[in-house]
Short mmCIF file of C-alpha atoms and ligand atoms in Angstrom, two decimals:
data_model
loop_
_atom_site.label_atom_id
_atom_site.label_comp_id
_atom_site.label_asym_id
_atom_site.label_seq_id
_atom_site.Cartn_x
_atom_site.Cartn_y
_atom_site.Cartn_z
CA UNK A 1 7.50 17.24 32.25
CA UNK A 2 7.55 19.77 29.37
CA UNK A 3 5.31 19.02 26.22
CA UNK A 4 8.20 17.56 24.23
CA UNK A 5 9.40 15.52 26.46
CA UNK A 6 5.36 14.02 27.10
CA UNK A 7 5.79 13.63 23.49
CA UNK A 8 8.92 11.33 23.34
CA UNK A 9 7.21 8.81 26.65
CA UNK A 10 4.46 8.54 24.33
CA UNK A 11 6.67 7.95 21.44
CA UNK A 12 4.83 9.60 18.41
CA UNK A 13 5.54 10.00 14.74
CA UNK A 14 3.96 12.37 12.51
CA UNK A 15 0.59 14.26 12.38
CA UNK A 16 -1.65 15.30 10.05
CA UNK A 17 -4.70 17.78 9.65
CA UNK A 18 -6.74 14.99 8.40
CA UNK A 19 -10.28 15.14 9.50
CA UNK A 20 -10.12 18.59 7.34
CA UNK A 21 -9.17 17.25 4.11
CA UNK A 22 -11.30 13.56 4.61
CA UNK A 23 -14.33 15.55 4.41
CA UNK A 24 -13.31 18.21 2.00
CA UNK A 25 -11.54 16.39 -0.50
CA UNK A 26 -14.47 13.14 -0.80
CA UNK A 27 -16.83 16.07 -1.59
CA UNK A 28 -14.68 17.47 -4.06
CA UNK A 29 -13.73 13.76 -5.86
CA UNK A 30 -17.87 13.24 -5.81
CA UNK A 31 -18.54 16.61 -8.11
CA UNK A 32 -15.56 15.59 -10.25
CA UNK A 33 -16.80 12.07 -10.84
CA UNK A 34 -20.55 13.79 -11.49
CA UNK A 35 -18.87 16.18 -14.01
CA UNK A 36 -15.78 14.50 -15.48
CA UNK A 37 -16.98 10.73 -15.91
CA UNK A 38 -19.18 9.62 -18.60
CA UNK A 39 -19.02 6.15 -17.72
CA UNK A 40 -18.71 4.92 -14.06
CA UNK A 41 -16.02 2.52 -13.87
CA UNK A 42 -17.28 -1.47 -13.45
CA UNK A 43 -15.61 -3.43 -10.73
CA UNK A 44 -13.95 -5.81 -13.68
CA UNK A 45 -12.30 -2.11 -15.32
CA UNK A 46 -10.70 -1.68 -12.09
CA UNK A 47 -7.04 -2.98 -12.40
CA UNK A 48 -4.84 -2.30 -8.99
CA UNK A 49 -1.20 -1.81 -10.25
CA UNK A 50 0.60 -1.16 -7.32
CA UNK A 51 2.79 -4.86 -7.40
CA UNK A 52 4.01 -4.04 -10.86
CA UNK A 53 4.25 0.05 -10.10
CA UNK A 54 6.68 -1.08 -7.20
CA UNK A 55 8.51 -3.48 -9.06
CA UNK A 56 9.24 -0.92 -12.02
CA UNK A 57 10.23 1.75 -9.22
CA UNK A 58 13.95 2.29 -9.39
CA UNK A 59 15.83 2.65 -6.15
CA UNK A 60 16.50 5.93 -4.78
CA UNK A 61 20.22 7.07 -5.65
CA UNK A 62 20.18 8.08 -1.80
CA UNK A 63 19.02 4.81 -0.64
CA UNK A 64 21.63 2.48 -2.43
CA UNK A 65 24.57 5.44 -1.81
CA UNK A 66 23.41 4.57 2.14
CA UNK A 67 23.55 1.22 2.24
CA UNK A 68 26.34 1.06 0.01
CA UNK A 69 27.93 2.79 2.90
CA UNK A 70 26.61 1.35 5.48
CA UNK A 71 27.96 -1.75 4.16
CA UNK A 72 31.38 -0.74 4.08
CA UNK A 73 31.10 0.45 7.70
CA UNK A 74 29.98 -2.55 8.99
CA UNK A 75 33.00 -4.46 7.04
CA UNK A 76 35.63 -2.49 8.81
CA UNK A 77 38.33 -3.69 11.42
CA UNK A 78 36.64 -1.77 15.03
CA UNK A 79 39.87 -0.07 15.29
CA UNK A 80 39.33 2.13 12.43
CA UNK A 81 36.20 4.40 11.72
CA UNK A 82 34.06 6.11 9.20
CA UNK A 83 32.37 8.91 9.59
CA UNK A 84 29.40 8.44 7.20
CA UNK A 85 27.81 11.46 6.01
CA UNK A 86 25.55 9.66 3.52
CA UNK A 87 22.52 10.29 5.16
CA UNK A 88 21.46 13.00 7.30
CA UNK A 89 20.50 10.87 10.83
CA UNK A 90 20.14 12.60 13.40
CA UNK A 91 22.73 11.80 16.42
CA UNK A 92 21.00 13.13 19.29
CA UNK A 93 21.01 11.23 21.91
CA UNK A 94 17.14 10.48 23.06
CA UNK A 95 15.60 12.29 26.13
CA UNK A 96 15.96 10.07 29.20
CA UNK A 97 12.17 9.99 30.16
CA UNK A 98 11.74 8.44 26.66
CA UNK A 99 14.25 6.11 27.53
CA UNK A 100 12.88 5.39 30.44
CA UNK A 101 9.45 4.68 29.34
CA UNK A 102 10.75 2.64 26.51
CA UNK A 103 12.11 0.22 28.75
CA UNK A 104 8.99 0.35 31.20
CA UNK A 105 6.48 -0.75 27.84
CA UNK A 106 9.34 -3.53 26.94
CA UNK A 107 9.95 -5.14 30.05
CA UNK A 108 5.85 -5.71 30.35
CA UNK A 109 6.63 -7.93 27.58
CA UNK A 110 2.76 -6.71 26.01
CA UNK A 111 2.69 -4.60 23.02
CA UNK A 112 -0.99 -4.96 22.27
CA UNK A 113 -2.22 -2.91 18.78
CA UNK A 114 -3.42 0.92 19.75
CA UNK A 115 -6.33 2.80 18.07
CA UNK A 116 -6.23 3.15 14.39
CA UNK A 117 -5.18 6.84 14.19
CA UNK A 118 -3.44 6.89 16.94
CA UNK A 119 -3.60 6.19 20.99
CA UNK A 120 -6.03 8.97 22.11
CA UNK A 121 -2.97 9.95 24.76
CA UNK A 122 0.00 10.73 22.48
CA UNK A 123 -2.79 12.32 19.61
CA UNK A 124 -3.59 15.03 22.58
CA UNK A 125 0.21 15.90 23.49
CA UNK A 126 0.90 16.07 19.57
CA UNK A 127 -1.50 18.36 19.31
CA UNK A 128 -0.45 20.41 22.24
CA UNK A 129 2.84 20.29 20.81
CA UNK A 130 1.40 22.05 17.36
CA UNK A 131 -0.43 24.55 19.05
CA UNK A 132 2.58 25.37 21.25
CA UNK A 133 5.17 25.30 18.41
CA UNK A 134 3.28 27.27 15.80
CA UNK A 135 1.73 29.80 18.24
CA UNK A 136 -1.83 28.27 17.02
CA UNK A 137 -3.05 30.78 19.72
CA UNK A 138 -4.24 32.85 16.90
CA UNK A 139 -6.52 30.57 15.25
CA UNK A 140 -9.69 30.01 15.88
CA UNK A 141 -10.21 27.05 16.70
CA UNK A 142 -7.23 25.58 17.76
CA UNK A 143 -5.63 22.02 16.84
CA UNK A 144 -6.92 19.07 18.84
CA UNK A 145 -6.44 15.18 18.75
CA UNK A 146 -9.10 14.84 16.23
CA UNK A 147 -6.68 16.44 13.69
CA UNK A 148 -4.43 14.08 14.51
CA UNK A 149 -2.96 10.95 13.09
CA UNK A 150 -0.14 8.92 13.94
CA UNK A 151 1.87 7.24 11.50
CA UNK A 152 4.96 4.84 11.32
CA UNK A 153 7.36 8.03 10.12
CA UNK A 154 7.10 10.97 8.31
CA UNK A 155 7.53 8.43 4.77
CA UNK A 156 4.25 6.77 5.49
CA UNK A 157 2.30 9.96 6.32
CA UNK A 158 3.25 11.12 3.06
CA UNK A 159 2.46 7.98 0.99
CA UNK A 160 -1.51 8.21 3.01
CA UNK A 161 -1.45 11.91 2.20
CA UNK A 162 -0.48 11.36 -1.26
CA UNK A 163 -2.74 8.35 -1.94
CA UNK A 164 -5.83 10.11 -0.86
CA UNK A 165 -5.11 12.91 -3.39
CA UNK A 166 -3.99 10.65 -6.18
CA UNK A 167 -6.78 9.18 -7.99
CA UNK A 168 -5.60 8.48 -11.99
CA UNK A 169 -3.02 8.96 -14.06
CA UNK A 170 -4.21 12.54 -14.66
CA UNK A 171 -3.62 13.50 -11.51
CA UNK A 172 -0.93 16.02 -10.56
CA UNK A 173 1.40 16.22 -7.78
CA UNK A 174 3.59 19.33 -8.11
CA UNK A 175 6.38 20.58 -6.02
CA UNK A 176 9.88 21.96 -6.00
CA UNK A 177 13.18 21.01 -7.51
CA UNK A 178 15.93 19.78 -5.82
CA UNK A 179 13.25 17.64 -3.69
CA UNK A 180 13.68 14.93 -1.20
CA UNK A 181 13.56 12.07 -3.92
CA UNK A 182 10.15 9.73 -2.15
CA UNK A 183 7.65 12.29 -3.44
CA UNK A 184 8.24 11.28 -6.92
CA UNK A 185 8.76 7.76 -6.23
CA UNK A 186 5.51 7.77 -4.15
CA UNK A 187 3.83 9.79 -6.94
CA UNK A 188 5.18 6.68 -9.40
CA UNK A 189 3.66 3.78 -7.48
CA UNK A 190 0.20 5.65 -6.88
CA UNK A 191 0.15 6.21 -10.52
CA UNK A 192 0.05 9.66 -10.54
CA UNK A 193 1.96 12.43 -12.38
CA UNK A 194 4.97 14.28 -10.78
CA UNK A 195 5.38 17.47 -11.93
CA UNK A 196 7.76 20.08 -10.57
CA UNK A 197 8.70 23.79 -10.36
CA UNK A 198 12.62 24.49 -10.71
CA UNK A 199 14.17 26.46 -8.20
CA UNK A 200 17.56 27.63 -7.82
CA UNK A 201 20.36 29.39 -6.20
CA UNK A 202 19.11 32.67 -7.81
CA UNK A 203 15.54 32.46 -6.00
CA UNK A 204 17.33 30.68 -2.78
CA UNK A 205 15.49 27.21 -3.56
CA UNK A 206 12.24 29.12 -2.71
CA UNK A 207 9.57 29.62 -5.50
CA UNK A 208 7.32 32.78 -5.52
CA UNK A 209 3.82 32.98 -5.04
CA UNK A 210 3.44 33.71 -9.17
CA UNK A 211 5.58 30.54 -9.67
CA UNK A 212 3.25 28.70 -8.14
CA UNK A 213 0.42 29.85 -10.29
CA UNK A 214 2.09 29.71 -13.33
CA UNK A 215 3.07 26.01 -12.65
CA UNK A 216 0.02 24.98 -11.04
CA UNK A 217 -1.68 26.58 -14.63
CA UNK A 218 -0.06 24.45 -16.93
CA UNK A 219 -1.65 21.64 -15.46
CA UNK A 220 -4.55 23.25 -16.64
CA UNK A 221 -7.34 21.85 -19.52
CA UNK A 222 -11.09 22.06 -20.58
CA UNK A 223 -13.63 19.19 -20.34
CA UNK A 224 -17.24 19.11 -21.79
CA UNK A 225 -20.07 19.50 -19.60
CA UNK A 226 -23.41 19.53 -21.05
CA UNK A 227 -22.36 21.22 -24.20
CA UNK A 228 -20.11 23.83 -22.60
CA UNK A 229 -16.52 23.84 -21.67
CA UNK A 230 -15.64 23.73 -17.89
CA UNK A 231 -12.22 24.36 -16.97
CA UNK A 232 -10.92 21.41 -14.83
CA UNK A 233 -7.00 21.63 -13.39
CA UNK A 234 -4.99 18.31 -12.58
CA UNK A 235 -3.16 19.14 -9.64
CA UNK A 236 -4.53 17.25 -6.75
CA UNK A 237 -1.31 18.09 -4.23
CA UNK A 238 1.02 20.74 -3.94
CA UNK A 239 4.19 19.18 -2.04
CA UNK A 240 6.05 22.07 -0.24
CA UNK A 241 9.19 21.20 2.31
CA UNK A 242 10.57 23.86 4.30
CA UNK A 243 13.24 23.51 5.70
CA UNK A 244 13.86 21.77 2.83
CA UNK A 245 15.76 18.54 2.41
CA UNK A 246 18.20 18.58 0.45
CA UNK A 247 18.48 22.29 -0.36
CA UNK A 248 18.20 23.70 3.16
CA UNK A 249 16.19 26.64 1.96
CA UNK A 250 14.18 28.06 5.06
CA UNK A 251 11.29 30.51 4.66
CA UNK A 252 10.94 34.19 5.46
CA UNK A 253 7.32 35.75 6.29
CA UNK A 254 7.83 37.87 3.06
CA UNK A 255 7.64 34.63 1.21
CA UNK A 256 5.35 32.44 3.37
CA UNK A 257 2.95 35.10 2.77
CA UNK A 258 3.25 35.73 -0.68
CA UNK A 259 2.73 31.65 -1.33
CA UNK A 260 -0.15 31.08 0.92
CA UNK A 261 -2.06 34.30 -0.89
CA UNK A 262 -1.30 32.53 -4.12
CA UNK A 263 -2.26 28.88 -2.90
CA UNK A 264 -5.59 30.48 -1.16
CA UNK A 265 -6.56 32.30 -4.27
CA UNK A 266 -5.71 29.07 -6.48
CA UNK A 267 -7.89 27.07 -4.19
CA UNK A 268 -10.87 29.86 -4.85
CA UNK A 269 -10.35 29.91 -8.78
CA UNK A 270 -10.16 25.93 -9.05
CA UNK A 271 -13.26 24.76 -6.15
CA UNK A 272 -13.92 21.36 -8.11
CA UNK A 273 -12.20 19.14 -7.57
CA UNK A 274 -9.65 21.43 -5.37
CA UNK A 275 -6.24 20.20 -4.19
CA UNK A 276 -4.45 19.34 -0.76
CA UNK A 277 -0.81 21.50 0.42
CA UNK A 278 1.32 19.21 1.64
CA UNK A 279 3.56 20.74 3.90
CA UNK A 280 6.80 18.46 5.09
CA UNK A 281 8.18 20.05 8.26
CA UNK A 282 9.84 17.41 9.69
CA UNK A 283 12.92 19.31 9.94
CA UNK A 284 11.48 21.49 12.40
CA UNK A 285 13.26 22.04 15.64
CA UNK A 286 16.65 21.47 14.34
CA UNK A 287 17.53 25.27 12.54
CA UNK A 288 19.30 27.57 14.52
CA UNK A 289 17.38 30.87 13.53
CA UNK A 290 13.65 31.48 13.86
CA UNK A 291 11.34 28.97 12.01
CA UNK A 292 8.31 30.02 9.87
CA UNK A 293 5.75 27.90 8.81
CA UNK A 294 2.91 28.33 6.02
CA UNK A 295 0.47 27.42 8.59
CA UNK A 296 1.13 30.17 10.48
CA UNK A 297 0.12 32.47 7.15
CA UNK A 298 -2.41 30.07 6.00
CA UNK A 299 -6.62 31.26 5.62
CA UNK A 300 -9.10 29.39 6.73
CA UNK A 301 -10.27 27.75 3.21
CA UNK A 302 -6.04 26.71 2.66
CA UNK A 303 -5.46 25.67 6.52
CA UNK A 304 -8.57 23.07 6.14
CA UNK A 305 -6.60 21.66 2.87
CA UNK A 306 -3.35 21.24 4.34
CA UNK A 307 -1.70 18.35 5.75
CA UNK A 308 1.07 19.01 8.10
CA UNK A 309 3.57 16.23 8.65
CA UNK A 310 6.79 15.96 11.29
CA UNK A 311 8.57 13.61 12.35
CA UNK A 312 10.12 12.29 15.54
CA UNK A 313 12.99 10.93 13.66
CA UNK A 314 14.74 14.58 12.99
CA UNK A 315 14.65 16.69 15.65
CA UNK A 316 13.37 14.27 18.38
CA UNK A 317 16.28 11.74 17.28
CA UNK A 318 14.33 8.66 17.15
CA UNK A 319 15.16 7.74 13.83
CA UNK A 320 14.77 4.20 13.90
CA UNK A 321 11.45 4.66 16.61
C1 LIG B 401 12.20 15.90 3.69
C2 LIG B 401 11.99 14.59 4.38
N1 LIG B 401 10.74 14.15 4.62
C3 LIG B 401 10.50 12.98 5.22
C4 LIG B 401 11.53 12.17 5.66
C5 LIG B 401 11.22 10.86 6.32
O1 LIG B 401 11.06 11.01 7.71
P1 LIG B 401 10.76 9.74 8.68
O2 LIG B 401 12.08 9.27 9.16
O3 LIG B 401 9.92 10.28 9.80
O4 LIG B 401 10.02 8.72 7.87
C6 LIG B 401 12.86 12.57 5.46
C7 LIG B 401 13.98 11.72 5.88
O5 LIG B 401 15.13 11.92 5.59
C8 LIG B 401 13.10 13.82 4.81
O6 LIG B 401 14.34 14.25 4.58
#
């Protein structure tokens, strides 16, 4: 059975470089709390305002244009048909092995909970699967389950990603425009800021390695420490989605290296409290030309602040997994 197909029987759903990050990024949020924080919050100060953050979310224009539609589908005579272009799911049918182990875990009638991140199994053949598809080969050392975490969809692995970089309102999370619309809505109901750099057709939806900086700079200020001014930058997460949903923009090496040299040197200028790249790929595996990744181009010091998330919903066709 090839890798991908080992995948589907063990029915995944997106991974992460997490263990990376955890240890990183804690660090970095200690120093800032040393430096930035005059007064340590008390327990009472504290005030959780995710309930009302979701209630003042609006609906994504996507989501209400799909079930809007899907509405209307399911009101229709089964004589007539619709084809419903209002969301982009996949219509591949699913490999049979998958199907076949589907049915196997169903009829024992037993779905018992698995390991927090993750069953141990389908951790190892996801990160098999990385090292195959991104010819890891070169790094040193390789991905293993450890880096690993399983998630239900790509949407939650964002909203963990996302809420371990988001601490207060001053906190940045900066990507492209047009964007697949949950980053900002996530953003909203963590209580962070969403900022964003404009692409468009001139630049091919792609942003330059400069753009970056100069965006990522404005986001820039000065805090007192002990009597002097230390530079302190708000952007905790760069979100970057190639190919990208909804523009379609795909990277060339050009560019992926061009961005990575500007994210690596950004991460050596700002150390404290430093920043996580976000990198959405869950639309690998379903472009016809040659795919290239910002892992592949990444250092050392930016691969071990990047999350990488895919999905089995695009390319693997188990959308509703
Ligand atoms: C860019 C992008 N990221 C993430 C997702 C969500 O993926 P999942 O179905 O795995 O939650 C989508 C779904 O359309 C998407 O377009």
């Amino acid at each position: 059975m090839s890798d991908s197909h080992s995948l589907y029987k063990l029915s995944l759903a997106a991974v992460g470089t997490f263990a990376f990050l955890f240890a990183r990024y804690f660090n970095a949020k200690n120093v800032q709390s040393k430096i930035g924080n005059d007064k340590t919050p008390e327990i009472g100060d504290i005030r959780v305002k995710i309930a009302s953050r979701v209630a003042a979310a609006s609906d994504l224009l996507i989501k209400k244009i799909a079930r809007e539609t899907a509405q209307l589908v399911s009101s229709l005579p089964s004589d007539r048909k619709i084809v419903n272009m209002s969301q982009g799911v996949p219509c591949l049918p699913i490999f049979d092995q998958a199907y076949d182990e589907m049915v196997k875990l169903l009829n024992t009638k037993l779905l018992p909970y698995s390991d927090v991140p993750g069953s141990t199994d389908v951790r190892k053949v996801c990160a098999q699967f990385v090292n195959k598809m991104y010819s890891i080969g070169q790094f040193s050392p390789s991905f293993d389950e450890e880096n690993i975490t399983v998630t239900s969809g790509a949407i939650q692995a964002i909203y963990c990603c996302l809420a371990i970089s988001i601490d207060s309102p001053n906190d940045v999370v900066l990507t492209t425009l047009p964007a697949y619309g949950l980053y900002k809505q996530q953003t909203n109901i963590l209580g962070g800021k969403f900022c964003s750099i404009t692409t468009n057709e001139d630049n091919k939806f792609v942003p330059t390695g400069a753009d970056l900086k100069h965006n990522f700079e404005l986001h820039t200020r000065y805090q007192e420490h002990n009597g002097r001014l230390v530079k302190m930058c708000d952007v905790r997460s760069i979100v970057l989605c190639f190919p990208n949903n909804p523009t379609g923009a795909m990277l060339n090496s050009e560019q992926a290296k061009d961005i990575t040299q500007s994210l690596h040197d950004l991460l050596v200028a700002y150390p404290t409290p430093g920043f996580s790249v976000i990198l959405d790929e869950v639309y690998l595996g379903i472009t016809s030309s040659s795919y290239v990744s910002l892992l592949q181009y990444a250092s050392p010091l930016l691969r071990n602040s990047m999350f990488i998330i895919l999905s089995a919903s695009k390319g693997l066709g188990t959308t509703s997994l």
